[in-house]
CSV table of C-alpha atoms and ligand atoms in Angstrom, one decimal:
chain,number,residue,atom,x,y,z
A,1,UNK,CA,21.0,-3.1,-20.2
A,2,UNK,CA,18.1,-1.7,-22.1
A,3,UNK,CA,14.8,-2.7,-20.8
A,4,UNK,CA,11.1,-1.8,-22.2
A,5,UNK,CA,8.7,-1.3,-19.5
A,6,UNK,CA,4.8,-1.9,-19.7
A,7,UNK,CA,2.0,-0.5,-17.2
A,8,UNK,CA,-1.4,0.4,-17.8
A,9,UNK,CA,-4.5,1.5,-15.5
A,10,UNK,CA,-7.8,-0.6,-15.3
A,11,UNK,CA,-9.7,0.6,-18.4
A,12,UNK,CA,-5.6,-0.5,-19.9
A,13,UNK,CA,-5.5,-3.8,-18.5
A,14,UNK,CA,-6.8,-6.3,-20.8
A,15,UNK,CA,-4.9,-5.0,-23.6
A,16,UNK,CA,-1.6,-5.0,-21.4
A,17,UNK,CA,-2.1,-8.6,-21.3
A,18,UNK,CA,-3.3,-9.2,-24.7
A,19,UNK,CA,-0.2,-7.5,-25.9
A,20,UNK,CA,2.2,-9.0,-22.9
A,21,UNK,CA,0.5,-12.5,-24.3
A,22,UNK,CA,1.7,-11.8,-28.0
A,23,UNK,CA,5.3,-10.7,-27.6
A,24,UNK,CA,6.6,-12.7,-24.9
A,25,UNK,CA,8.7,-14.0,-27.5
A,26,UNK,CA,9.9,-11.5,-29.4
A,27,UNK,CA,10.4,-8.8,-26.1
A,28,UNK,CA,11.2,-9.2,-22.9
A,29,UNK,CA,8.6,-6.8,-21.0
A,30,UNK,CA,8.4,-5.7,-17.0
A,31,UNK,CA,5.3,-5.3,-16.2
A,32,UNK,CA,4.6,-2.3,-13.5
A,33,UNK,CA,0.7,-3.2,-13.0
A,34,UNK,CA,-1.9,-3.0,-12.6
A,35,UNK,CA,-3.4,-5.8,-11.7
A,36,UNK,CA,-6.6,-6.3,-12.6
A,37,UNK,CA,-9.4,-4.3,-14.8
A,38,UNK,CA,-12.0,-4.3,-11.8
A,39,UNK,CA,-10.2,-2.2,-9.3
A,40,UNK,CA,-10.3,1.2,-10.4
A,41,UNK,CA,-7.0,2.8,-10.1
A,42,UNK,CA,-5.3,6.3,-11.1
A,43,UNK,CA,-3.6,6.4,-14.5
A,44,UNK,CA,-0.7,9.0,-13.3
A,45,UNK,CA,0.6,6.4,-10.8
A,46,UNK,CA,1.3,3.8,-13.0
A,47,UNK,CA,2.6,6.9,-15.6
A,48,UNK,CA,5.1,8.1,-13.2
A,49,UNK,CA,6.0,4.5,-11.9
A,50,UNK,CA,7.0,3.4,-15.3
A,51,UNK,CA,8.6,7.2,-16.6
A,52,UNK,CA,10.8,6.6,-13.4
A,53,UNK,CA,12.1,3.4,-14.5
A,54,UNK,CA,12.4,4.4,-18.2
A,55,UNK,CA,14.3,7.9,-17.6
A,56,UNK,CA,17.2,5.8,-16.0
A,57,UNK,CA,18.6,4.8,-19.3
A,58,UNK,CA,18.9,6.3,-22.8
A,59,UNK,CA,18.0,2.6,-23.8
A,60,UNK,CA,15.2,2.0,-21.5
A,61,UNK,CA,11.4,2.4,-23.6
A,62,UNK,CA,8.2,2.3,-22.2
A,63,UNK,CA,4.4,1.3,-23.4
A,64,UNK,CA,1.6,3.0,-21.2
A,65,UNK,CA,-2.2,2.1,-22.0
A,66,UNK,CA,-5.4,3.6,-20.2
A,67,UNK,CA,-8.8,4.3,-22.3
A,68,UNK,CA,-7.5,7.0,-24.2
A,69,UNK,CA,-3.9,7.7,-24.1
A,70,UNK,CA,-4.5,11.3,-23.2
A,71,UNK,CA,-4.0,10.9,-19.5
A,72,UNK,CA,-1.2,8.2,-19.6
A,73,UNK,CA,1.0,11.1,-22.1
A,74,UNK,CA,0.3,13.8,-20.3
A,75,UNK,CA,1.5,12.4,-16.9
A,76,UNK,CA,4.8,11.0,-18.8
A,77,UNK,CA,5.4,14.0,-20.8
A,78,UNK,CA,5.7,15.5,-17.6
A,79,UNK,CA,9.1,13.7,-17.2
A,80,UNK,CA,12.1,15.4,-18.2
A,81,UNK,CA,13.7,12.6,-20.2
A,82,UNK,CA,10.3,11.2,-21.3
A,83,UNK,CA,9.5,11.9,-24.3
A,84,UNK,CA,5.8,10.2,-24.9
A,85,UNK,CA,3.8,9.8,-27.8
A,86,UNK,CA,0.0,9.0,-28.5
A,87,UNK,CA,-0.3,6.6,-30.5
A,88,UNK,CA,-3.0,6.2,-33.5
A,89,UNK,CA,-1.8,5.6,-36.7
A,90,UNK,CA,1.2,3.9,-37.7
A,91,UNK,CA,2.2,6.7,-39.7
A,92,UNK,CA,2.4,9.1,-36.2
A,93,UNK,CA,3.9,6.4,-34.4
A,94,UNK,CA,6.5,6.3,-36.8
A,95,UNK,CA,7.2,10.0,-37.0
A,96,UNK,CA,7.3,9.7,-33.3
A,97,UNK,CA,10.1,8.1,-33.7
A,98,UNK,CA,12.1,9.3,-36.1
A,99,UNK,CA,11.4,12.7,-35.9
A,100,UNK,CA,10.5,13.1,-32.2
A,101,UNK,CA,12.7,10.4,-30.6
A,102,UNK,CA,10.0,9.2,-28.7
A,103,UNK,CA,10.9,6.4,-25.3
A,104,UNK,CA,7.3,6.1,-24.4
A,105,UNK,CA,4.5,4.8,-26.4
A,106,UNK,CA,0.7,5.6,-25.1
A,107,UNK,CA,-1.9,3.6,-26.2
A,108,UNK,CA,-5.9,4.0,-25.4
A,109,UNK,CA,-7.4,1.0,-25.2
A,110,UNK,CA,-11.0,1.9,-26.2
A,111,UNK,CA,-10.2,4.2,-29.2
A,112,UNK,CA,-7.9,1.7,-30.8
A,113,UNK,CA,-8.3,-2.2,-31.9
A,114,UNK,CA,-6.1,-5.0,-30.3
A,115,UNK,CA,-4.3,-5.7,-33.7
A,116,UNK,CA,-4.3,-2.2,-34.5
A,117,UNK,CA,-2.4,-1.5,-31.0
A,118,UNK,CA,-0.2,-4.6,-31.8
A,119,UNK,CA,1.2,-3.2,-35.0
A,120,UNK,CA,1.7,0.4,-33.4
A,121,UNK,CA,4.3,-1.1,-30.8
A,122,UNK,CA,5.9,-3.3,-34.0
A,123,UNK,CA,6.4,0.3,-35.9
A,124,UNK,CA,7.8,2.1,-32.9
A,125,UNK,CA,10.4,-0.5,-32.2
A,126,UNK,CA,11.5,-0.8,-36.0
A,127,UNK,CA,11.8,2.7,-36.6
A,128,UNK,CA,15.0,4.5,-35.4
A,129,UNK,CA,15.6,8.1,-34.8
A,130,UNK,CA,16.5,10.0,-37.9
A,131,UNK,CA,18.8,12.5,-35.9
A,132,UNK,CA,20.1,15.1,-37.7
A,133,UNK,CA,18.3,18.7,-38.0
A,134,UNK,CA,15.7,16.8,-35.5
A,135,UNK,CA,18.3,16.3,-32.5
A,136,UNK,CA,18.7,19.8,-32.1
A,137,UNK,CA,14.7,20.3,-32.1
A,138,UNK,CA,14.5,17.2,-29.8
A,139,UNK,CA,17.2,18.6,-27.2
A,140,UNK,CA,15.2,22.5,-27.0
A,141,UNK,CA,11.9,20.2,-25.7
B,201,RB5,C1,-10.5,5.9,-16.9
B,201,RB5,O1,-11.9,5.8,-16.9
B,201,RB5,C2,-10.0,6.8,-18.0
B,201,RB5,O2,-10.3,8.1,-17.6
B,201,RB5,C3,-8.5,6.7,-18.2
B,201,RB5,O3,-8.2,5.3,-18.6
B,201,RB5,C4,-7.9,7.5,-19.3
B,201,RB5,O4,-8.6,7.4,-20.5
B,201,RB5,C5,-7.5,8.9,-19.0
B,201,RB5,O5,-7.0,9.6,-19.8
């Protein structure tokens, strides 16, 4: 069964739960941690926690959120089967996906609004993979 995944270090953590708070009834998310945003905590471990999960199933998709995205993408992308994109604009998150395939969206908290990080995750679940001429570019990653 497909499952979408959701983890985030401190500086993460409030918009985890801002955006936990808003689609709880649209998605059903698992939350990985962390906790809180006062205990400082390692962004790869919560990267590699949630890749591990996500890279079990062609269905499974993942959201990762720490202060900038940067470290959250690079510890994913460092998953065979994950493919993780960065997140800014909606027009890269939705070349992420139809061109890229992406399973993992990263977020950075302090570079980009609540609302703003709200519509990102609505354009990467709407848009589907465009396969074709890209699946062969996809596969050579
Ligand atoms: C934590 O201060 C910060 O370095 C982390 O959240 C992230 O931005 C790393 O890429």
């Amino acid at each position: 069964m497909k499952k979408i995944y959701i983890a985030s270090d401190h500086a993460g953590y409030k918009l985890k739960e801002f955006i936990k708070k808003k689609l709880i009834k649209k998605i059903n998310l698992v939350d990985l941690g962390t906790d809180n945003s006062s205990i400082s905590v390692n962004y790869p471990f919560f990267a590699h926690k949630l890749c591990r999960k996500v890279e079990k199933n062609d269905k499974n998709y993942g959201i990762l959120i720490c202060g900038s995205g940067l470290g959250m993408s690079m510890a994913a992308n460092r998953h065979k089967k994950i493919r993780a994109a960065l997140c800014y604009t909606t027009k890269n998150t939705k070349l992420s996906r139809l061109h890229n395939n992406s399973n993992v969206i990263t977020l950075g908290s302090r570079l980009t609004k609540k609302n703003s990080a709200l519509k990102l995750i609505d354009v990467f679940f709407k848009t589907k993979f465009e396969g074709g001429r890209h699946n062969k570019r996809v596969k050579k990653i």
